[in-house]
Short mmCIF file of C-alpha atoms and ligand atoms in Angstrom, two decimals:
data_model
loop_
_atom_site.label_atom_id
_atom_site.label_comp_id
_atom_site.label_asym_id
_atom_site.label_seq_id
_atom_site.Cartn_x
_atom_site.Cartn_y
_atom_site.Cartn_z
CA MET Z 1 97.87 43.25 -38.55
CA LYS Z 2 94.74 45.51 -39.21
CA PHE Z 3 91.22 44.75 -39.90
CA LEU Z 4 88.41 46.85 -41.09
CA ILE Z 5 85.06 45.62 -40.25
CA THR Z 6 82.27 47.31 -42.70
CA GLY Z 7 78.94 47.39 -40.79
CA GLY Z 8 80.49 46.59 -37.73
CA ALA Z 9 78.12 47.62 -35.53
CA GLY Z 10 75.70 45.66 -36.84
CA PHE Z 11 74.47 42.19 -35.42
CA ILE Z 12 77.26 40.03 -37.23
CA GLY Z 13 79.81 42.65 -37.43
CA SER Z 14 79.85 43.05 -33.73
CA HIS Z 15 80.18 39.58 -32.95
CA LEU Z 16 83.50 39.61 -35.04
CA ALA Z 17 84.82 42.47 -34.04
CA THR Z 18 84.28 41.31 -30.00
CA TYR Z 19 86.19 38.18 -31.48
CA LEU Z 20 88.81 39.75 -33.26
CA VAL Z 21 89.52 42.35 -30.41
CA GLY Z 22 89.39 39.58 -27.93
CA LYS Z 23 92.50 37.90 -30.16
CA ASN Z 24 94.09 41.30 -29.66
CA ASN Z 25 94.03 42.27 -33.33
CA GLU Z 26 93.96 46.20 -34.28
CA VAL Z 27 90.46 46.74 -35.27
CA ALA Z 28 88.47 49.22 -37.15
CA ILE Z 29 84.52 49.59 -37.94
CA LEU Z 30 82.85 51.70 -40.45
CA ASP Z 31 79.19 52.23 -39.91
CA ASN Z 32 76.66 54.53 -40.80
CA PHE Z 33 74.24 53.26 -37.83
CA SER Z 34 71.51 52.63 -40.29
CA THR Z 35 70.68 49.63 -38.64
CA GLY Z 36 73.48 49.01 -36.27
CA LYS Z 37 73.53 50.22 -32.92
CA ARG Z 38 76.26 51.75 -30.71
CA GLU Z 39 75.59 49.55 -27.93
CA ASN Z 40 76.66 46.35 -29.74
CA ILE Z 41 80.31 47.90 -29.60
CA ARG Z 42 79.96 49.63 -26.55
CA GLY Z 43 83.33 49.38 -24.63
CA LEU Z 44 85.32 47.48 -27.43
CA PRO Z 45 88.65 49.21 -28.10
CA VAL Z 46 88.02 49.95 -31.94
CA GLU Z 47 88.74 52.63 -34.04
CA LEU Z 48 84.97 53.95 -35.05
CA ILE Z 49 84.50 55.41 -38.44
CA LYS Z 50 81.07 56.98 -38.64
CA GLY Z 51 80.47 56.79 -42.46
CA ASP Z 52 78.71 55.30 -45.36
CA ILE Z 53 80.36 52.71 -47.59
CA ARG Z 54 78.58 54.73 -50.81
CA ASN Z 55 80.97 57.47 -50.03
CA ILE Z 56 84.54 56.76 -51.54
CA GLU Z 57 86.29 59.59 -49.71
CA CYS Z 58 85.10 57.63 -46.51
CA LEU Z 59 86.06 54.34 -47.51
CA ASP Z 60 89.74 55.55 -48.72
CA GLU Z 61 89.95 56.64 -45.53
CA ALA Z 62 89.01 53.79 -43.69
CA VAL Z 63 90.85 51.06 -45.88
CA ALA Z 64 94.15 53.10 -45.52
CA GLY Z 65 96.86 50.23 -44.07
CA VAL Z 66 94.49 47.59 -43.70
CA ASP Z 67 95.26 43.88 -44.28
CA THR Z 68 91.71 42.37 -44.37
CA VAL Z 69 88.46 43.84 -44.67
CA PHE Z 70 85.33 41.89 -43.50
CA HIS Z 71 82.67 43.51 -45.55
CA GLN Z 72 79.35 43.08 -43.73
CA ALA Z 73 77.44 46.72 -44.29
CA ALA Z 74 74.22 45.98 -46.52
CA LEU Z 75 70.71 46.36 -46.19
CA CYS Z 76 69.84 42.89 -45.23
CA SER Z 77 66.04 42.55 -45.46
CA VAL Z 78 64.47 40.69 -48.62
CA VAL Z 79 60.93 42.53 -47.64
CA ARG Z 80 62.87 45.90 -47.62
CA SER Z 81 64.21 44.87 -50.97
CA VAL Z 82 60.92 44.41 -52.57
CA ASN Z 83 59.35 47.42 -51.05
CA ASP Z 84 62.80 49.72 -52.48
CA PRO Z 85 65.11 47.88 -54.85
CA LEU Z 86 66.95 50.75 -55.39
CA SER Z 87 68.24 51.36 -51.79
CA THR Z 88 69.13 47.88 -51.78
CA HIS Z 89 71.08 48.02 -55.02
CA GLU Z 90 72.95 50.97 -53.90
CA VAL Z 91 74.08 50.00 -50.83
CA ASN Z 92 74.68 46.29 -51.79
CA ALA Z 93 75.51 45.97 -55.04
CA THR Z 94 77.40 49.58 -55.86
CA GLY Z 95 78.38 49.93 -52.30
CA THR Z 96 80.46 46.63 -52.52
CA LEU Z 97 81.85 47.42 -56.02
CA LYS Z 98 82.99 50.78 -54.02
CA VAL Z 99 84.56 49.19 -51.06
CA LEU Z 100 86.40 46.67 -53.57
CA GLU Z 101 87.48 49.45 -55.66
CA ALA Z 102 88.93 51.45 -52.49
CA CYS Z 103 90.41 48.06 -51.28
CA ARG Z 104 92.42 47.81 -54.67
CA ARG Z 105 93.46 51.07 -54.70
CA ALA Z 106 94.92 50.99 -51.00
CA GLY Z 107 96.48 47.37 -51.43
CA VAL Z 108 94.37 45.61 -48.94
CA ARG Z 109 95.46 41.84 -49.28
CA ARG Z 110 91.94 40.47 -48.50
CA VAL Z 111 88.34 40.99 -48.83
CA VAL Z 112 85.65 38.48 -47.09
CA PHE Z 113 82.10 39.50 -48.74
CA ALA Z 114 78.96 38.44 -46.65
CA SER Z 115 76.94 36.79 -49.15
CA SER Z 116 73.59 35.06 -48.75
CA SER Z 117 71.48 31.87 -48.97
CA SER Z 118 68.99 33.76 -51.00
CA VAL Z 119 71.17 33.62 -54.24
CA TYR Z 120 69.93 30.52 -54.73
CA GLY Z 121 66.07 31.08 -54.78
CA ASP Z 122 63.61 28.26 -54.78
CA ALA Z 123 66.31 25.48 -56.15
CA GLU Z 124 64.54 22.30 -56.48
CA SER Z 125 66.98 19.93 -54.83
CA LEU Z 126 68.19 20.09 -51.54
CA PRO Z 127 71.05 20.82 -50.13
CA LYS Z 128 71.88 23.78 -51.83
CA LEU Z 129 75.39 23.29 -53.46
CA GLU Z 130 77.49 26.15 -55.12
CA GLN Z 131 77.54 24.95 -58.26
CA MET Z 132 73.71 24.94 -58.78
CA PRO Z 133 72.88 27.94 -60.87
CA ALA Z 134 71.42 31.09 -58.87
CA ALA Z 135 68.00 31.93 -59.06
CA PRO Z 136 67.50 35.28 -57.34
CA LEU Z 137 63.77 35.97 -56.06
CA SER Z 138 64.28 39.30 -54.58
CA PRO Z 139 66.27 42.48 -55.31
CA TYR Z 140 68.16 41.71 -52.10
CA ALA Z 141 69.42 38.27 -53.48
CA VAL Z 142 70.26 39.92 -56.94
CA SER Z 143 72.16 42.56 -55.47
CA LYS Z 144 74.31 39.75 -52.88
CA LEU Z 145 74.65 37.80 -56.29
CA ILE Z 146 75.98 41.13 -58.00
CA GLY Z 147 78.36 41.34 -55.05
CA GLU Z 148 79.97 37.71 -55.44
CA HIS Z 149 80.51 38.49 -59.46
CA TYR Z 150 82.55 41.86 -58.30
CA CYS Z 151 84.45 40.16 -55.72
CA GLN Z 152 85.18 37.46 -58.28
CA LEU Z 153 86.21 39.83 -61.20
CA TYR Z 154 88.39 41.83 -58.49
CA TRP Z 155 90.41 38.38 -58.10
CA LYS Z 156 90.96 37.84 -61.59
CA ALA Z 157 91.17 40.95 -62.94
CA PHE Z 158 93.07 43.03 -60.39
CA GLY Z 159 94.61 40.23 -58.11
CA LEU Z 160 92.74 41.37 -55.13
CA GLU Z 161 92.13 38.08 -52.95
CA THR Z 162 88.28 37.79 -52.24
CA VAL Z 163 86.05 35.42 -50.56
CA ALA Z 164 82.34 35.41 -50.61
CA LEU Z 165 80.47 33.50 -48.08
CA ARG Z 166 77.04 32.59 -48.04
CA TYR Z 167 75.36 32.75 -44.95
CA PHE Z 168 72.02 30.88 -44.33
CA ASN Z 169 69.95 32.10 -41.65
CA VAL Z 170 72.31 33.42 -38.86
CA PHE Z 171 70.49 34.14 -35.44
CA GLY Z 172 71.99 34.59 -32.04
CA PRO Z 173 72.29 37.57 -29.48
CA ARG Z 174 72.10 41.49 -30.89
CA GLN Z 175 70.07 40.51 -33.58
CA ASP Z 176 67.26 43.13 -33.38
CA PRO Z 177 63.86 42.09 -32.78
CA ASP Z 178 62.22 45.81 -32.58
CA SER Z 179 63.12 46.43 -36.54
CA GLU Z 180 60.36 46.52 -38.97
CA TYR Z 181 62.14 43.80 -40.76
CA ALA Z 182 63.01 41.65 -37.90
CA ALA Z 183 64.57 37.83 -38.71
CA VAL Z 184 62.25 35.29 -37.98
CA ILE Z 185 63.98 33.92 -34.43
CA PRO Z 186 64.02 37.72 -32.90
CA LYS Z 187 60.19 38.00 -34.21
CA PHE Z 188 58.93 34.96 -32.91
CA MET Z 189 60.89 35.32 -29.40
CA GLN Z 190 59.60 38.99 -28.90
CA ALA Z 191 55.87 37.88 -29.82
CA LEU Z 192 55.72 35.22 -27.18
CA VAL Z 193 57.47 37.48 -24.48
CA ASN Z 194 54.99 40.26 -25.38
CA GLY Z 195 51.80 38.03 -25.60
CA GLU Z 196 51.33 39.43 -29.37
CA PRO Z 197 50.05 37.78 -31.95
CA LEU Z 198 52.61 35.55 -34.04
CA GLU Z 199 52.22 35.53 -37.77
CA VAL Z 200 53.77 33.03 -40.16
CA PHE Z 201 53.95 33.82 -43.90
CA GLY Z 202 52.71 30.43 -45.55
CA ASP Z 203 51.61 27.25 -44.05
CA GLY Z 204 54.83 27.40 -41.62
CA SER Z 205 56.42 24.17 -43.09
CA GLN Z 206 58.99 26.16 -45.03
CA THR Z 207 62.50 24.98 -43.86
CA ARG Z 208 65.58 27.21 -42.86
CA ASP Z 209 69.16 25.89 -42.09
CA PHE Z 210 69.64 28.38 -38.91
CA THR Z 211 73.14 28.80 -38.05
CA TYR Z 212 74.46 30.11 -35.02
CA VAL Z 213 76.60 33.76 -35.60
CA GLU Z 214 79.68 32.06 -33.39
CA ASN Z 215 79.89 29.91 -36.27
CA VAL Z 216 79.53 32.76 -39.09
CA VAL Z 217 82.32 34.22 -36.99
CA LEU Z 218 84.75 31.59 -37.17
CA ALA Z 219 83.90 30.88 -40.78
CA ASN Z 220 85.24 34.78 -41.38
CA VAL Z 221 88.02 34.33 -39.41
CA ALA Z 222 89.07 31.41 -41.51
CA ALA Z 223 88.23 32.69 -44.85
CA ALA Z 224 90.78 35.76 -44.35
CA MET Z 225 93.46 33.32 -43.32
CA SER Z 226 93.06 30.17 -46.09
CA ALA Z 227 95.36 30.69 -48.83
CA ARG Z 228 92.85 28.17 -50.61
CA ALA Z 229 90.08 30.37 -50.32
CA ALA Z 230 91.16 33.29 -52.77
CA GLY Z 231 88.36 33.86 -55.57
CA LYS Z 232 86.08 31.44 -53.96
CA VAL Z 233 82.18 31.58 -53.01
CA MET Z 234 80.73 28.97 -50.52
CA ASN Z 235 77.97 28.00 -48.08
CA ILE Z 236 78.30 29.12 -44.39
CA ALA Z 237 75.77 27.06 -42.32
CA CYS Z 238 75.09 24.10 -40.10
CA GLY Z 239 73.89 21.61 -42.80
CA SER Z 240 70.45 20.80 -41.37
CA ARG Z 241 66.81 22.47 -41.73
CA TRP Z 242 64.37 23.14 -39.43
CA SER Z 243 60.79 24.13 -40.14
CA LEU Z 244 59.15 27.68 -38.77
CA LEU Z 245 56.92 25.25 -37.12
CA ASP Z 246 59.69 23.43 -35.56
CA LEU Z 247 61.19 26.38 -34.45
CA LEU Z 248 57.76 27.72 -33.02
CA ALA Z 249 57.43 24.38 -31.24
CA ARG Z 250 60.84 24.60 -29.61
CA LEU Z 251 60.68 28.30 -28.51
CA ASN Z 252 57.16 27.41 -26.73
CA LYS Z 253 58.83 24.76 -24.72
CA LEU Z 254 61.81 27.38 -23.69
CA PHE Z 255 59.38 30.09 -22.84
CA ASP Z 256 57.10 27.63 -21.41
CA THR Z 257 54.17 29.40 -23.81
CA ASP Z 258 51.76 27.42 -25.95
CA VAL Z 259 51.29 29.67 -28.68
CA SER Z 260 49.83 28.55 -32.48
CA PRO Z 261 50.71 30.58 -35.31
CA ILE Z 262 48.26 32.97 -37.35
CA LEU Z 263 49.06 31.89 -40.90
CA ARG Z 264 49.04 34.65 -43.76
CA GLU Z 265 49.62 34.69 -47.32
CA TRP Z 266 52.93 33.34 -48.57
CA ARG Z 267 55.27 36.71 -49.25
CA LYS Z 268 56.94 37.68 -52.68
CA GLY Z 269 60.47 36.87 -52.63
CA ASP Z 270 60.65 34.56 -49.98
CA VAL Z 271 62.14 30.94 -50.55
CA ARG Z 272 60.18 27.61 -49.24
CA HIS Z 273 63.33 25.35 -48.47
CA SER Z 274 66.78 26.18 -47.49
CA GLN Z 275 69.41 23.81 -46.63
CA ALA Z 276 73.17 23.81 -47.44
CA SER Z 277 75.98 21.51 -48.47
CA ILE Z 278 78.91 22.79 -46.18
CA ASP Z 279 81.32 20.49 -47.81
CA LEU Z 280 83.12 22.81 -49.68
CA ALA Z 281 83.75 25.25 -46.56
CA GLN Z 282 85.21 22.28 -44.90
CA LYS Z 283 87.52 21.32 -47.48
CA LEU Z 284 88.60 24.93 -48.57
CA ILE Z 285 88.74 26.82 -44.99
CA GLY Z 286 88.41 23.91 -42.43
CA PHE Z 287 85.12 25.21 -41.48
CA TRP Z 288 82.81 23.28 -39.39
CA PRO Z 289 79.76 24.35 -36.94
CA GLN Z 290 80.66 24.46 -33.43
CA VAL Z 291 77.34 25.28 -32.23
CA GLY Z 292 74.45 23.80 -33.23
CA PHE Z 293 70.84 24.87 -33.64
CA GLU Z 294 69.29 23.90 -30.44
CA GLN Z 295 72.13 25.09 -28.57
CA GLY Z 296 72.25 28.27 -30.31
CA LEU Z 297 68.75 28.83 -29.83
CA ASN Z 298 69.25 28.35 -25.96
CA LYS Z 299 71.71 30.77 -25.96
CA THR Z 300 69.98 33.33 -27.94
CA VAL Z 301 66.73 32.92 -25.45
CA GLY Z 302 68.92 33.25 -22.60
CA TRP Z 303 70.61 36.65 -23.80
CA TYR Z 304 67.12 37.93 -24.88
CA LEU Z 305 65.86 37.45 -21.57
CA SER Z 306 68.75 38.91 -19.75
CA SER Z 307 69.03 41.61 -22.00
CA ARG Z 308 65.63 43.00 -21.37
CA ARG Z 309 63.29 44.23 -18.57
CA PRO Z 310 60.53 41.66 -18.50
CA GLU Z 311 57.09 43.11 -19.31
CA ARG Z 312 55.71 40.26 -17.72
CA GLU Z 313 57.31 36.91 -15.65
CA VAL Z 314 58.50 34.68 -18.07
CA VAL Z 315 59.99 30.85 -17.24
CA THR Z 316 62.43 29.44 -18.95
CA ARG Z 317 63.87 26.19 -19.21
CA VAL Z 318 66.80 27.59 -21.35
CA LEU Z 319 69.89 26.87 -19.32
CA SER Z 320 69.33 23.15 -18.40
CA ASP Z 321 68.67 21.62 -21.84
CA THR Z 322 71.56 21.70 -24.44
CA ARG Z 323 70.97 18.48 -25.93
CA GLU Z 324 70.42 18.53 -29.74
CA SER Z 325 67.54 16.60 -31.32
CA VAL Z 326 67.31 15.52 -34.98
CA PRO Z 327 66.79 17.82 -37.83
CA LEU Z 328 65.19 17.37 -41.01
CA GLN Z 329 67.21 15.38 -43.47
CA ALA Z 330 68.66 16.54 -46.69
CA GLY Z 331 66.11 16.04 -49.59
CA SER Z 332 63.42 15.33 -47.26
CA ARG Z 333 60.15 17.77 -47.21
CA GLN Z 334 57.52 18.39 -44.84
P1 NAD O 1 72.43 44.24 -39.61
O1 NAD O 1 71.65 45.07 -40.12
O2 NAD O 1 72.78 43.97 -37.89
O3 NAD O 1 74.30 44.59 -39.75
C1 NAD O 1 74.29 45.53 -41.11
C2 NAD O 1 75.33 46.76 -40.50
O4 NAD O 1 75.59 47.35 -41.86
C3 NAD O 1 74.66 47.61 -39.78
O5 NAD O 1 75.36 48.03 -38.64
C4 NAD O 1 74.35 48.91 -40.60
O6 NAD O 1 74.07 50.17 -39.89
C5 NAD O 1 75.47 48.46 -41.48
N1 NAD O 1 75.07 49.50 -42.87
C6 NAD O 1 74.21 49.46 -43.66
N2 NAD O 1 74.29 50.07 -44.90
C7 NAD O 1 75.34 50.84 -44.55
C8 NAD O 1 76.24 51.86 -45.28
N3 NAD O 1 75.40 52.34 -46.51
N4 NAD O 1 77.31 52.15 -45.16
C9 NAD O 1 78.04 51.77 -43.62
N5 NAD O 1 77.23 50.98 -42.88
C10 NAD O 1 76.08 50.34 -43.40
O7 NAD O 1 72.60 42.64 -40.23
P2 NAD O 1 73.34 41.24 -40.19
O8 NAD O 1 72.43 40.55 -39.84
O9 NAD O 1 74.52 41.81 -39.13
O10 NAD O 1 73.90 41.28 -41.53
C11 NAD O 1 75.57 41.42 -41.64
C12 NAD O 1 75.61 41.14 -43.07
O11 NAD O 1 75.22 39.35 -43.40
C13 NAD O 1 74.85 41.68 -44.31
O12 NAD O 1 75.57 41.74 -45.48
C14 NAD O 1 73.92 40.62 -44.54
O13 NAD O 1 73.48 40.86 -45.87
C15 NAD O 1 74.66 39.48 -44.34
N6 NAD O 1 73.67 38.12 -44.35
C16 NAD O 1 72.86 38.21 -43.27
C17 NAD O 1 72.03 37.06 -42.63
C18 NAD O 1 71.47 37.17 -41.57
O14 NAD O 1 70.40 36.01 -41.09
N7 NAD O 1 71.70 37.72 -40.79
C19 NAD O 1 71.96 36.21 -43.89
C20 NAD O 1 72.72 36.08 -45.14
C21 NAD O 1 73.74 37.26 -45.10
#
């Protein structure tokens, strides 16, 4: 059985590729390397197609003979989408339509689409349930919602099996700390290790359902296989939430630092609180997170320290401490 991963040289896609190759599957990757890196997939026995999901000829070539497409390729940043809505739409919305169309024509069995918790926006109540109305706050969130709608349309109108997974704040090894649009965990780690100012937009009380990447990989694989998942949209997360101040406290402990954040204005497009219900994913694809937030954070810090040449000595308590502490409960605010 052959799998194609669009965006397979990126953070999540490369973990998925590593997993699938490890299970002796035939894997192809289509990536334009806009944010993906060759080093993420170095040594992996995959077919590598350097190309763009906006190019339909390139897609036709990539999907030929493929059973399942894991569609991860996207411009992933909320901030970037606010600065440049058109490119985000072109890659994430139109690009997803082109992927689906190429799959339909080629007779691909299933497409698993990487959607995002951002589609909920600032929904009042927590946890976020799939049946809540979407309320996107950024062009990125709109582009992901359009992708979901196209996925459902291709299932209903053409019988192409599609599953959309709404990822909640994925983190783990290989997440790029250097990008202008870096996610919060790599950004905080970089600031702590380099002794740079650590900025927080807002007051740090905003919460996120941080999800270790291995959970997302397993969710993708289950979504590809489960008969009940076709045509569905579901949350993929841990079902708990941690504030940015919680995160910083935990990282301060792991890096043996004592850094306070510099508080900046709230940013356009950012949501205040995010926490998923994962009941539907459990029911439809048997999903349950295997790695919790704190264990995942320990692994991520361990990777971060081993993958860089330290600019100064850092002390870490990462490996000894794998216990989980209690996250905020659903509905509680801080
Ligand atoms: P990433 O930037 O590391 O990976 C995206 C990959 O897509 C990169 O390898 C990039 O080079 C490739 N790509 C971008 N535009 C392309 C194009 N036009 N043609 C071909 N390849 C292209 O990001 P990631 O964090 O691994 O995200 C993977 C997917 O998960 C994305 O669809 C993202 O929107 C979604 N997602 C991520 C998170 C998260 O917390 N990381 C949360 C919700 C959803």
